[in-house]
Amino acid sequence: MFTNWRISSFNGALLAAYFIPTWTIVALKIMVSPIHGLYEQPSISVALFISDHLQLATMTTIRFAWLLALGRLTVVAFFAIFLVLITRASIRNSGGCDEALAMALGIGSVISFASMVLASQVGETAALKLHATELLMLLGTAIVLLVERPAEAARPRLERNVAADDLSFQQSQLPYNP
C-alpha cells in the first residue's frame, strides 16, 4: 500500500496534519473575537506591528485580523483538498494533487514569512521562532515538491519491465559501430 507514495505526497500529508488543526484554531479564535484572537501567541507579531507602527483604528485592525484569518483558512482549505486528492492512488501517482499542495505551500509561506518579518520588527522572539519554524517546514516541502522527478506515465508494471528487457538485448547504435 505504501510502495506507491511519492515523497512530496507523504511530506504534504504530514504538513497538513499540523497546519489544518493549528491554523484552524487560530483563525476561529480571530473570527470569534478579532482583537483578543489577534493578540494571542500565533498572531502577536502582526497585532503589535499594526498597533505600534501603523497606528490603525479599531475597525481597521479588526479588518486586518479577519484578513489574516481568511488567509489562514485558505491555506487550511487547500491542505484539506490535498488530503482528499491523495486518497485516490491514481491521482496521487500521477501528481494530480500537487497543485493543491503548491497553493497551500505558497500562501502559507507568504503568511509565515510576513509574520516572521513583522515579529523581527517588533522584537517578539517567541513568535519569530514559531513563524521561522513554520516557514522552514513549508519551504522544505516546496523544495521536495520541486526537486522530485515527475511521476511515471501510467503504464502497467509488466509493460515497463518488457520495455526495459527489450533495450538490454539490442546492440548499440553508435555512429562509429560497424
C-alpha positions as a Python dict, from the first residue, in 0.01 Angstrom:
ca = {
    (1, 'M'): (0, 0, 0),
    (2, 'F'): (277, 246, 87),
    (3, 'T'): (502, 149, -203),
    (4, 'N'): (342, 394, -444),
    (5, 'W'): (353, 706, -225),
    (6, 'R'): (564, 991, -352),
    (7, 'I'): (785, 1175, -103),
    (8, 'S'): (610, 1507, -161),
    (9, 'S'): (269, 1347, -101),
    (10, 'F'): (379, 1192, 226),
    (11, 'N'): (551, 1514, 337),
    (12, 'G'): (244, 1717, 239),
    (13, 'A'): (20, 1485, 440),
    (14, 'L'): (240, 1533, 746),
    (15, 'L'): (228, 1911, 699),
    (16, 'A'): (-149, 1901, 661),
    (17, 'A'): (-172, 1707, 987),
    (18, 'Y'): (-1, 2001, 1158),
    (19, 'F'): (-140, 2302, 974),
    (20, 'I'): (-508, 2206, 948),
    (21, 'P'): (-584, 2187, 1321),
    (22, 'T'): (-337, 2455, 1429),
    (23, 'W'): (-427, 2725, 1180),
    (24, 'T'): (-800, 2644, 1200),
    (25, 'I'): (-800, 2701, 1576),
    (26, 'V'): (-605, 3027, 1538),
    (27, 'A'): (-836, 3150, 1260),
    (28, 'L'): (-1150, 3059, 1454),
    (29, 'K'): (-1024, 3245, 1761),
    (30, 'I'): (-966, 3551, 1544),
    (31, 'M'): (-1311, 3518, 1385),
    (32, 'V'): (-1489, 3487, 1721),
    (33, 'S'): (-1301, 3768, 1894),
    (34, 'P'): (-1084, 3959, 1644),
    (35, 'I'): (-883, 4177, 1883),
    (36, 'H'): (-836, 3912, 2152),
    (37, 'G'): (-757, 3643, 1893),
    (38, 'L'): (-509, 3871, 1717),
    (39, 'Y'): (-316, 3930, 2040),
    (40, 'E'): (-260, 3560, 2109),
    (41, 'Q'): (80, 3395, 2054),
    (42, 'P'): (49, 3284, 1687),
    (43, 'S'): (-57, 3632, 1570),
    (44, 'I'): (101, 3862, 1828),
    (45, 'S'): (367, 3990, 1589),
    (46, 'V'): (106, 4108, 1338),
    (47, 'A'): (-100, 4268, 1615),
    (48, 'L'): (197, 4452, 1768),
    (49, 'F'): (315, 4576, 1430),
    (50, 'I'): (-33, 4701, 1339),
    (51, 'S'): (-82, 4878, 1672),
    (52, 'D'): (272, 5015, 1717),
    (53, 'H'): (385, 5106, 1367),
    (54, 'L'): (68, 5159, 1167),
    (55, 'Q'): (-148, 5304, 1449),
    (56, 'L'): (-472, 5197, 1287),
    (57, 'A'): (-823, 5245, 1417),
    (58, 'T'): (-1001, 4958, 1589),
    (59, 'M'): (-1224, 4869, 1293),
    (60, 'T'): (-926, 4866, 1057),
    (61, 'T'): (-738, 4640, 1297),
    (62, 'I'): (-1039, 4408, 1305),
    (63, 'R'): (-1041, 4400, 924),
    (64, 'F'): (-671, 4311, 918),
    (65, 'A'): (-738, 4037, 1173),
    (66, 'W'): (-1019, 3895, 961),
    (67, 'L'): (-799, 3912, 653),
    (68, 'L'): (-529, 3716, 838),
    (69, 'A'): (-791, 3461, 947),
    (70, 'L'): (-917, 3433, 589),
    (71, 'G'): (-562, 3372, 464),
    (72, 'R'): (-505, 3102, 723),
    (73, 'L'): (-837, 2935, 640),
    (74, 'T'): (-747, 2944, 270),
    (75, 'V'): (-428, 2753, 346),
    (76, 'V'): (-627, 2507, 556),
    (77, 'A'): (-876, 2459, 271),
    (78, 'F'): (-600, 2384, 19),
    (79, 'F'): (-440, 2135, 259),
    (80, 'A'): (-782, 1970, 306),
    (81, 'I'): (-831, 1949, -72),
    (82, 'F'): (-484, 1797, -99),
    (83, 'L'): (-569, 1533, 161),
    (84, 'V'): (-887, 1444, -25),
    (85, 'L'): (-698, 1412, -353),
    (86, 'I'): (-421, 1188, -218),
    (87, 'T'): (-672, 931, -102),
    (88, 'R'): (-708, 814, -464),
    (89, 'A'): (-399, 625, -576),
    (90, 'S'): (-438, 720, -943),
    (91, 'I'): (-445, 1093, -861),
    (92, 'R'): (-158, 1061, -613),
    (93, 'N'): (65, 867, -853),
    (94, 'S'): (5, 1098, -1147),
    (95, 'G'): (79, 1407, -938),
    (96, 'G'): (-273, 1547, -969),
    (97, 'C'): (-270, 1658, -609),
    (98, 'D'): (44, 1869, -644),
    (99, 'E'): (-144, 2185, -742),
    (100, 'A'): (-343, 2197, -418),
    (101, 'L'): (-28, 2131, -219),
    (102, 'A'): (161, 2401, -409),
    (103, 'M'): (-112, 2657, -342),
    (104, 'A'): (-117, 2573, 29),
    (105, 'L'): (262, 2595, 44),
    (106, 'G'): (274, 2923, -147),
    (107, 'I'): (7, 3107, 50),
    (108, 'G'): (124, 2959, 381),
    (109, 'S'): (484, 3059, 309),
    (110, 'V'): (382, 3418, 235),
    (111, 'I'): (181, 3440, 559),
    (112, 'S'): (459, 3281, 767),
    (113, 'F'): (730, 3496, 605),
    (114, 'A'): (534, 3817, 658),
    (115, 'S'): (462, 3720, 1019),
    (116, 'M'): (829, 3637, 1072),
    (117, 'V'): (941, 3974, 935),
    (118, 'L'): (685, 4156, 1150),
    (119, 'A'): (798, 3957, 1456),
    (120, 'S'): (1156, 4065, 1394),
    (121, 'Q'): (1044, 4428, 1358),
    (122, 'V'): (862, 4432, 1693),
    (123, 'G'): (1118, 4218, 1877),
    (124, 'E'): (893, 3924, 1960),
    (125, 'T'): (1139, 3634, 1974),
    (126, 'A'): (893, 3355, 2057),
    (127, 'A'): (671, 3447, 1762),
    (128, 'L'): (981, 3481, 1544),
    (129, 'K'): (1084, 3124, 1628),
    (130, 'L'): (733, 2993, 1563),
    (131, 'H'): (697, 3160, 1224),
    (132, 'A'): (1052, 3071, 1120),
    (133, 'T'): (984, 2706, 1203),
    (134, 'E'): (658, 2706, 1007),
    (135, 'L'): (828, 2878, 714),
    (136, 'L'): (1111, 2623, 709),
    (137, 'M'): (863, 2335, 714),
    (138, 'L'): (669, 2486, 424),
    (139, 'L'): (981, 2569, 222),
    (140, 'G'): (1128, 2224, 282),
    (141, 'T'): (818, 2060, 140),
    (142, 'A'): (816, 2306, -152),
    (143, 'I'): (1176, 2212, -235),
    (144, 'V'): (1093, 1841, -220),
    (145, 'L'): (794, 1906, -447),
    (146, 'L'): (1011, 2094, -698),
    (147, 'V'): (1306, 1854, -696),
    (148, 'E'): (1111, 1529, -701),
    (149, 'R'): (1103, 1389, -1051),
    (150, 'P'): (764, 1372, -1221),
    (151, 'A'): (551, 1066, -1180),
    (152, 'E'): (595, 793, -1440),
    (153, 'A'): (337, 755, -1710),
    (154, 'A'): (51, 532, -1611),
    (155, 'R'): (169, 210, -1775),
    (156, 'P'): (125, -137, -1637),
    (157, 'R'): (421, -278, -1448),
    (158, 'L'): (462, -570, -1689),
    (159, 'E'): (485, -335, -1987),
    (160, 'R'): (759, -131, -1817),
    (161, 'N'): (961, -446, -1743),
    (162, 'V'): (925, -573, -2100),
    (163, 'A'): (1040, -238, -2237),
    (164, 'A'): (1347, -244, -2013),
    (165, 'D'): (1429, -603, -2114),
    (166, 'D'): (1397, -525, -2486),
    (167, 'L'): (1651, -248, -2458),
    (168, 'S'): (1905, -465, -2283),
    (169, 'F'): (1933, -710, -2579),
    (170, 'Q'): (1969, -453, -2854),
    (171, 'Q'): (2301, -357, -2999),
    (172, 'S'): (2414, -2, -2951),
    (173, 'Q'): (2356, 225, -3248),
    (174, 'L'): (2667, 438, -3220),
    (175, 'P'): (2794, 610, -3538),
    (176, 'Y'): (3139, 451, -3522),
    (177, 'N'): (3000, 96, -3472),
    (178, 'P'): (3046, -105, -3798),
}
